[in-house]
XYZ file of C-alpha atoms in Angstrom:
354
model
C 0.000 0.000 0.000
C 2.991 2.310 -0.181
C 2.023 3.699 -3.569
C -1.502 4.465 -2.355
C -0.033 6.344 0.604
C 2.168 8.412 -1.708
C -0.769 9.194 -4.002
C -2.942 10.132 -1.031
C -0.305 12.443 0.405
C 0.071 14.159 -2.961
C -3.694 14.665 -3.154
C -3.712 16.042 0.397
C -0.975 18.541 -0.452
C -2.950 19.732 -3.473
C -6.121 20.013 -1.400
C -4.358 22.113 1.237
C -2.929 24.358 -1.477
C -6.371 24.789 -3.044
C -8.591 25.409 -0.013
C -6.414 25.685 3.086
C -7.987 25.024 6.475
C -11.774 25.115 6.997
C -12.979 28.008 9.128
C -15.268 25.769 11.180
C -15.196 22.150 12.240
C -11.493 21.596 11.634
C -10.427 18.121 12.843
C -7.469 19.601 14.721
C -9.805 21.984 16.559
C -12.026 19.046 17.502
C -8.976 17.198 18.811
C -7.991 20.284 20.793
C -11.379 20.465 22.482
C -11.216 16.783 23.386
C -7.692 17.216 24.774
C -8.804 20.232 26.818
C -11.737 18.269 28.250
C -9.406 15.423 29.213
C -7.034 17.930 30.800
C -9.819 19.085 33.117
C -10.175 15.533 34.405
C -6.490 14.609 34.605
C -4.780 17.870 35.522
C -2.402 17.882 38.421
C 0.856 19.675 39.105
C 2.896 16.565 38.341
C 4.769 15.202 35.361
C 3.111 11.811 35.675
C -0.330 13.256 35.049
C 0.997 15.104 32.017
C 2.526 11.893 30.695
C -0.837 10.144 31.061
C -2.607 13.009 29.279
C -0.167 12.912 26.357
C -0.235 9.108 26.149
C -4.032 9.005 25.915
C -4.301 11.842 23.393
C -1.454 10.799 21.103
C -2.244 7.110 21.487
C -5.856 7.729 20.470
C -4.786 9.668 17.377
C -2.321 6.963 16.367
C -4.905 4.233 17.002
C -7.375 6.050 14.758
C -4.758 6.072 12.007
C -3.973 2.383 12.466
C -7.676 1.545 12.334
C -8.146 3.580 9.152
C -5.246 1.814 7.455
C -6.417 -1.618 8.606
C -9.936 -0.945 7.300
C -8.573 -0.013 3.866
C -5.822 -2.637 3.640
C -7.471 -4.373 0.647
C -8.961 -1.254 -0.956
C -6.266 0.849 -2.624
C -8.582 3.688 -3.676
C -10.035 3.979 -0.189
C -6.513 3.963 1.288
C -5.504 6.826 -0.995
C -8.624 8.825 -0.075
C -8.135 8.291 3.662
C -4.496 9.344 3.367
C -5.484 12.413 1.354
C -8.015 13.464 3.996
C -5.524 12.939 6.821
C -2.783 14.841 4.990
C -5.085 17.768 4.271
C -6.268 17.823 7.894
C -2.775 18.004 9.395
C -1.130 20.410 6.935
C -1.261 24.133 7.643
C 1.147 25.721 5.203
C -1.497 27.516 3.151
C -3.164 29.035 6.204
C 0.250 30.031 7.561
C 1.031 31.918 4.366
C -2.399 33.534 4.356
C -1.961 34.821 7.921
C 1.493 36.135 7.104
C 0.255 38.036 4.065
C -2.680 39.480 6.025
C -0.317 40.881 8.644
C 2.052 42.208 5.993
C -0.812 44.001 4.257
C -1.929 45.584 7.536
C 1.575 46.829 8.293
C 2.140 48.128 4.766
C -1.128 50.073 4.918
C -0.059 51.649 8.213
C -2.780 49.946 10.268
C -0.649 49.031 13.271
C -3.697 48.425 15.474
C -5.069 45.812 13.057
C -1.680 44.116 12.901
C -1.512 43.979 16.688
C -4.987 42.446 16.854
C -4.096 39.843 14.256
C -0.654 38.864 15.572
C -1.930 36.438 18.275
C -3.201 34.199 15.452
C 0.467 33.409 14.739
C 2.510 33.938 17.906
C 2.057 33.975 21.659
C 3.776 37.315 22.211
C 2.110 40.315 23.805
C 1.466 42.599 20.803
C 0.265 45.661 22.709
C 3.567 47.536 22.701
C 5.171 46.172 19.541
C 6.314 48.466 16.749
C 5.830 47.685 13.057
C 9.403 46.381 12.831
C 8.936 44.174 15.906
C 5.713 42.749 14.498
C 7.451 42.099 11.182
C 10.218 40.228 13.004
C 7.688 38.202 14.990
C 5.861 37.207 11.805
C 9.029 36.229 9.936
C 10.202 34.142 12.903
C 6.800 32.478 13.194
C 6.648 31.703 9.468
C 10.126 30.170 9.671
C 9.389 27.953 12.676
C 5.895 26.962 11.582
C 7.058 25.981 8.111
C 8.513 22.973 9.892
C 5.564 22.400 12.233
C 2.792 22.957 9.678
C 4.294 21.440 6.537
C 7.656 19.686 6.640
C 7.168 17.643 9.812
C 3.727 16.230 8.935
C 4.946 15.254 5.480
C 8.043 13.572 6.871
C 6.078 11.603 9.456
C 3.467 10.706 6.853
C 6.159 9.338 4.560
C 7.641 7.318 7.423
C 4.492 6.011 9.109
C 1.501 6.709 6.874
C -1.812 7.843 8.357
C -0.821 6.924 11.954
C 2.287 9.080 11.578
C 0.300 12.012 10.199
C -2.291 11.963 12.970
C 0.104 11.219 15.820
C 2.446 14.044 14.817
C -0.361 16.575 14.632
C -1.584 15.432 18.042
C 1.890 15.909 19.530
C 2.330 19.351 17.996
C -1.146 20.493 19.030
C -0.593 19.410 22.622
C 2.694 21.305 22.697
C 0.885 24.442 21.511
C -1.765 23.959 24.197
C 0.216 22.972 27.280
C 3.922 22.947 26.400
C 4.658 26.159 28.295
C 6.946 27.000 31.201
C 4.112 28.690 33.058
C 3.207 27.923 36.689
C 0.301 25.750 35.517
C 2.146 23.777 32.864
C 5.762 23.654 34.036
C 5.236 20.048 35.169
C 1.977 18.980 33.545
C 3.104 20.191 30.106
C 6.627 18.777 30.379
C 5.847 15.546 28.488
C 4.100 17.381 25.642
C 7.020 19.778 25.213
C 9.683 17.070 25.299
C 7.804 14.788 22.905
C 7.321 17.680 20.484
C 11.054 18.414 20.650
C 11.816 14.798 19.780
C 9.246 14.629 16.973
C 10.670 17.760 15.348
C 14.392 17.024 15.556
C 14.674 15.695 11.997
C 11.978 17.903 10.396
C 13.478 21.139 11.739
C 16.904 20.297 10.374
C 15.419 19.309 7.034
C 13.557 22.628 7.006
C 16.799 24.494 7.614
C 18.556 22.703 4.773
C 15.657 23.200 2.364
C 15.393 26.889 3.264
C 19.062 27.309 2.422
C 18.623 25.443 -0.867
C 15.546 27.531 -1.771
C 17.103 30.876 -0.776
C 17.170 32.211 -4.388
C 13.340 32.210 -4.356
C 13.554 35.033 -1.802
C 16.526 36.723 -3.436
C 19.069 35.150 -1.115
C 22.173 33.005 -1.359
C 22.187 29.296 -0.453
C 25.776 29.559 0.747
C 24.992 32.508 3.008
C 21.896 30.807 4.413
C 23.829 27.605 5.084
C 26.599 29.554 6.810
C 24.147 31.305 9.145
C 22.370 28.005 9.799
C 25.651 26.368 10.778
C 26.805 29.319 12.892
C 23.602 30.373 14.659
C 21.168 27.460 14.473
C 22.148 26.073 17.875
C 21.897 29.404 19.705
C 18.113 29.387 20.075
C 16.663 28.068 23.381
C 14.624 25.562 21.375
C 16.589 22.628 19.928
C 14.562 22.943 16.727
C 13.219 26.463 16.130
C 16.721 27.907 15.869
C 17.543 25.781 12.817
C 14.533 27.131 10.946
C 14.927 30.753 12.024
C 18.670 30.874 11.414
C 18.323 29.500 7.900
C 15.510 31.944 7.078
C 17.578 34.802 8.527
C 20.475 33.901 6.256
C 18.290 33.343 3.191
C 16.455 36.656 3.688
C 19.621 38.509 4.785
C 17.976 39.638 8.034
C 18.719 39.600 11.745
C 16.208 37.682 13.841
C 15.991 37.212 17.598
C 16.100 39.787 20.372
C 13.640 40.913 23.028
C 10.276 39.119 23.199
C 7.412 39.547 25.673
C 5.182 36.583 26.545
C 2.259 37.278 28.922
C 4.265 39.882 30.792
C 7.424 37.747 30.850
C 10.412 39.194 28.970
C 12.796 36.864 27.133
C 15.967 37.883 25.337
C 16.713 35.555 22.443
C 20.186 35.393 20.844
C 20.382 37.180 17.523
C 20.647 35.071 14.377
C 21.905 36.372 11.072
C 23.825 39.555 10.423
C 21.547 41.497 8.088
C 19.138 44.373 8.651
C 16.040 44.213 10.848
C 12.887 42.841 9.188
C 10.371 45.161 7.547
C 6.808 44.437 6.316
C 7.870 43.564 2.730
C 10.163 40.886 4.164
C 7.091 39.005 5.357
C 6.085 38.427 1.740
C 9.588 37.144 1.009
C 9.425 34.821 4.011
C 6.069 33.463 2.840
C 7.486 32.793 -0.636
C 10.441 30.991 0.884
C 8.164 28.971 3.168
C 6.065 27.955 0.180
C 9.129 26.814 -1.732
C 10.355 24.830 1.278
C 6.948 23.187 1.706
C 6.743 22.159 -1.947
C 10.312 20.853 -1.865
C 9.544 18.827 1.249
C 6.425 17.418 -0.407
C 8.351 16.372 -3.498
C 11.128 14.841 -1.405
C 8.999 12.915 1.088
C 6.307 11.744 -1.318
C 8.924 10.798 -3.896
C 10.861 8.816 -1.301
C 7.703 7.009 -0.192
C 6.783 6.156 -3.790
C 10.314 4.963 -4.574
C 10.402 2.766 -1.485
C 7.007 1.328 -2.383
C 8.174 0.580 -5.918
C 11.300 -1.192 -4.694
C 9.309 -3.131 -2.116
C 6.871 -4.246 -4.807
C 9.688 -5.357 -7.107
C 11.318 -7.268 -4.259
C 8.032 -8.991 -3.408
C 7.489 -9.962 -7.037
C 11.026 -11.298 -7.293
C 10.540 -13.400 -4.167
C 7.228 -14.721 -5.482
C 8.856 -15.645 -8.785
C 11.748 -17.313 -6.963
C 9.368 -19.325 -4.816
C 7.377 -20.330 -7.888
C 10.574 -21.345 -9.679
C 11.757 -23.282 -6.671
C 8.423 -25.052 -6.397
C 8.548 -25.910 -10.109
C 12.067 -27.253 -9.798
C 11.096 -29.394 -6.816
C 8.107 -30.792 -8.701
C 10.301 -31.570 -11.707
C 12.806 -33.363 -9.489
C 10.043 -35.426 -7.880
C 8.617 -36.344 -11.259
C 12.079 -37.308 -12.536
C 12.697 -39.471 -9.490
C 9.379 -41.200 -9.983
C 10.149 -41.824 -13.661
C 13.553 -43.281 -12.803
C 11.989 -45.514 -10.161
C 9.344 -46.746 -12.572
C 11.955 -47.408 -15.253
C 14.140 -49.346 -12.827
C 11.165 -51.389 -11.701
C 10.230 -52.173 -15.287
C 13.778 -53.302 -16.078
C 13.869 -55.499 -12.994
C 10.591 -57.151 -13.874
C 11.731 -57.655 -17.466
C 15.008 -59.269 -16.352
C 13.197 -61.712 -14.089
C 10.814 -62.619 -16.853
């Protein structure tokens, strides 16, 4: 069923590009409400309770994926359709680009108040005192990080583990967004969600950084410069993953990212990445173009790899079947030959006695 998975993922990517996320009834939103309801029952200021919460939520999502694949194991078209629906549900690259462009348009029109109102759709920072340049930086950083979370990571996990991988990854990432904070409420309860999200994004974030460097010309940048900034600054971010994405985008866009951020009254000073100018509203459009190129490259890479693996697996299975058939034929021929020899010997013996 590897080919059906690849076809389904390709269809899901096209569906996300065409329509984006639904405004109401999104499956991820439904999952979030269920996770929040479970949190009310399980919450306690202890890591163990957080581990149980994550295990139930992620395990349920993965089990749903396993069930869907089992139910379609003998129906290739149904498998492709289920995979397409799951891929569309977990991808968010189109909506990410749409939000980025909306904020860029507000800043370019001089409507700072509208930009401040809209910013919480992308980031968790307090927008009340941010300037246009600070909002532009926040948007570029969010586009960079979420290119991995919303596009590259789901595609990579889908290529590796099919529908269960798609659904389980989105569950992990959603839980991290909900409870993976270092706040008094979630410092312990959200620990498991944050650590699992870090682990799930280790490979995708690094792939995002490499693809952003390779796609730098789309945004008017240099692959060599982006790769150099990625290598130099990618590890400086407090997150083991976000820094790889932001550093590569900073190098590709020739900007400086990082600095002072305010989260719910808490001030954080992030190390600076890149050595260019500070971001401006037009740079958001460039970041969105780069994110789109990275997403499409990741889709081509992951879906192509899944299809190639499926093709090789199919050829190997056919070769083994042919070998078994040949072996069976050879064994039958040997048995028949032995019987013929035995019959001939018996006939000769009888003839000699006669």
